[in-house]
Each structure stands twice: as C-alpha cells, then as structure tokens.
Amino acid sequence: MANGHGIGLHGGCGTQAQALMSEAEWAEARTHLADALRAGWRILAGGGRALDAVEAAIVVMEDSVYFNAGYGAALNASGAHELEASIMDGATLACGAVAGTKRVKNPIRAARAVMEKSPSVMMATSTADAFAERCGLDMVANSYFTTERRVKALAALRQRAKDGNAAAATEADKHGTVGAVACDANGHLAAGTSTGGFNNKPVGRIGDSPIIGAGTYARDGVCAISGTGQGELFIRHAAAYDVAARMMYARQSLTQATDALVHETFGALKVGAGVVAIDGTGRVVAPYNTLGMYRGWIMADGRIVVATHAEEHVMGTVG
Ligand code: ASP
C-alpha cells in the first residue's frame, strides 16, 4: 500500500443475486463503497489515525441505503430496528461497542464514544442511546432507518416462516453488515463493524458485530478484522480473535488465517461468512464463501477496487 497505509471494507456477505437489483442500483452501491474507501483514505493520506479512517468509512456505509447498518438496516421481528456496532484500536486494545440501540443515527460513532468517553467497553439499549445523546451525537426516530427494501424483506421472511420454509431464505433475505479495517502511516491498526443484525431477528437478540473478538478485532503487529455472517457462529468460534490467534501462535499469514476461518471452519459448517482483514503492512484480504460480498480496498498504486460478486471494478484512483 502507498506510504504503508491501507484500508479495506465489507458491506456484508448477504449479497443478493445479480438479477435481483437493476444495473443502476448495483452501480450506485459500488459508488457508495468507493465513497466509503475515499472517506477513510483521505484521513490516512493526511497522516490521520486508522481509528478515524475506520469510523469515517463506516459512517458512509451506515448512511447508504444499500447496506444493513444505520439507514437501511434490517427490521427485527417486531418491525423495529435494533442496531449494533463496535470499534477497536489495535495500538492500545481500547475498544467500544453498542448493542440494541434505536435512536443514534450512526452507531459506529456511539461505539467510539463508549470507548473514549466512558470507562466501559459495551453499552446496550436505551442506556446506550441516552449516552450517545449526552455525547452530542445525531439522534433520529427509529423510523429513520426504515426503507422499502427492508419492509419487503421482513414481509417475505414472515411469509416463509408461515409457510414453514424459513430455512430456504437466501443470505440476502436474512442479513448483511458493514465493516472496515485500516492501517495508518505509523503502522497502527483499527477495525470496526456496524449492523442491523438480520431481518426478522428476535427482539433483543445481539449478534457478533458488537462483540470484540467475535465480529471485530484489532491488534498492532498482527491484524485488524471485521466479520459478516451468522453472528451466533462468529461468537461461538471467537472468529475475529481466532484469525489473530492463528497469526500470533501458529504463525499463519493473513491469507492463511482468514481462509481457514471462512473456508475451513465456516465452510465445513455450511455457514455463510466473510471477513475483511488487514495486516501491519497495509495488505488487505476479503475472503467470503457466499454468492457475493460487498467489499473494497485501495491498491498500492492508488487504484480503488470494489466488488459485489466475483468481478472486481476499478473506481478510479486516489491522488
Ligand atoms: N453478523 C451479523 C449478525 O449476526 C449479520 C451479518 O453479518 O450478516 O448480526
């Protein structure tokens, strides 16, 4: 990566079949991924912190209709949004997370506030919202997050449940998440993840995204990683930490460690999963085992690469 810094992101492994969205919509989703990369890159290129780059990239994806985080997030079984996010600083292992928030516009900012403005690592539900409000973050009505796409998805899943074929729902029907990882010019790593969980999730359910070591992990000199896929499995396998442990103790490379998690561990269990991860040299990997995964990174020569399915698209270069 240029100047040793780098950034990568994912927008969830619950990507739908290409035929289910128009080419104009796919193109717009790709543009939003590129915008998120640029937002993070601007900070890194200006000598800023990996942590700030991760937050900036995730805010762009939270504000996009295409991803299951912030605006456009999944609806739970009661037709409401309960959002989750976490962020971790690889330099200090400081971290923060929120779960079950309903009113904070950008949950990743609330996670960052928990990390920096409270003695806690995680806050949940209305307490987390109230804390975010006290910190001066933008607050919205829960209905702000609702989009037609998610209303339709919830109705389709409820129908499937009634018909007794809920198991046949596609990855895209079910879930999605956004995440970003970055390495700054000082070699510091950071990771963050934000999600609405999955459509029709039980009220009060908390997944892996706000759990440090499951959906998010960062440690300088090792890796920063954010996951997407069925959260319960990511928690059971301590997935994000498992990748770091493979690198630290088994001396696996970033590619070996992430492939082992996604293709061996989750592949064998037939669990749809994906991750984006970066090492201390700024190298990004983004393996997944589903039909597609929204993802992107910036190459050493400055090319911005994004993808939703197998094909990769170059979206210009950074200066
Ligand atoms: N990991 C998320 C969750 O279980 C969902 C996803 O990434 O698709 O809440």
Short mmCIF file of N, CA and C in Angstrom, two decimals, residues 62 89-90 93 116 118 120 136-137 146 204 217 223 242 256 262-263 275 302 305 309:
data_model
loop_
_atom_site.label_atom_id
_atom_site.label_comp_id
_atom_site.label_asym_id
_atom_site.label_seq_id
_atom_site.Cartn_x
_atom_site.Cartn_y
_atom_site.Cartn_z
N GLU A 62 -23.05 3.37 6.72
CA GLU A 62 -24.26 3.45 7.56
C GLU A 62 -25.30 4.38 6.93
N ASP A 89 -9.12 -0.20 18.66
CA ASP A 89 -7.83 0.42 18.36
C ASP A 89 -6.72 -0.59 18.61
N GLY A 90 -6.07 -1.02 17.52
CA GLY A 90 -5.04 -2.06 17.65
C GLY A 90 -3.82 -1.60 18.41
N LEU A 93 -5.49 -1.67 22.25
CA LEU A 93 -6.55 -2.65 22.53
C LEU A 93 -7.77 -1.98 23.17
N GLU A 116 -14.13 6.04 24.18
CA GLU A 116 -13.32 7.19 24.58
C GLU A 116 -13.91 8.04 25.70
N SER A 118 -16.27 6.85 28.14
CA SER A 118 -16.82 6.12 29.28
C SER A 118 -15.77 5.12 29.74
N SER A 120 -16.47 2.10 30.18
CA SER A 120 -16.99 0.79 29.77
C SER A 120 -16.48 0.40 28.39
N GLY A 136 -23.60 14.17 22.47
CA GLY A 136 -23.83 15.14 21.39
C GLY A 136 -23.95 14.53 20.01
N LEU A 137 -24.14 13.20 19.95
CA LEU A 137 -24.26 12.57 18.62
C LEU A 137 -25.63 12.83 18.01
N THR A 146 -35.83 2.94 8.42
CA THR A 146 -36.67 2.03 7.63
C THR A 146 -36.67 2.37 6.14
N GLY A 204 -34.36 -8.08 20.92
CA GLY A 204 -33.35 -8.21 21.97
C GLY A 204 -32.17 -9.07 21.61
N TYR A 217 -11.89 -7.27 15.66
CA TYR A 217 -10.68 -7.37 16.49
C TYR A 217 -9.55 -6.59 15.81
N CYS A 223 -3.15 -8.10 13.12
CA CYS A 223 -4.16 -7.80 12.09
C CYS A 223 -5.29 -6.99 12.67
N ASP A 242 -9.90 -15.60 16.57
CA ASP A 242 -9.31 -16.83 16.05
C ASP A 242 -8.32 -16.52 14.92
N GLN A 256 -3.71 -17.15 5.00
CA GLN A 256 -3.96 -18.49 5.55
C GLN A 256 -4.99 -18.45 6.68
N VAL A 262 -12.88 -18.77 7.10
CA VAL A 262 -14.03 -18.64 6.20
C VAL A 262 -14.30 -19.94 5.44
N HIS A 263 -13.25 -20.55 4.91
CA HIS A 263 -13.47 -21.72 4.05
C HIS A 263 -13.42 -23.04 4.81
N VAL A 275 -15.04 -12.02 5.70
CA VAL A 275 -14.31 -11.07 6.54
C VAL A 275 -13.55 -10.09 5.65
N GLY A 302 -2.73 3.02 -5.75
CA GLY A 302 -3.78 4.02 -5.56
C GLY A 302 -5.10 3.69 -6.22
N VAL A 305 -10.57 -0.34 -5.68
CA VAL A 305 -11.20 -1.55 -6.20
C VAL A 305 -12.43 -1.88 -5.35
N HIS A 309 -19.83 -9.22 -6.46
CA HIS A 309 -19.75 -10.65 -6.75
C HIS A 309 -18.31 -10.94 -7.15
#
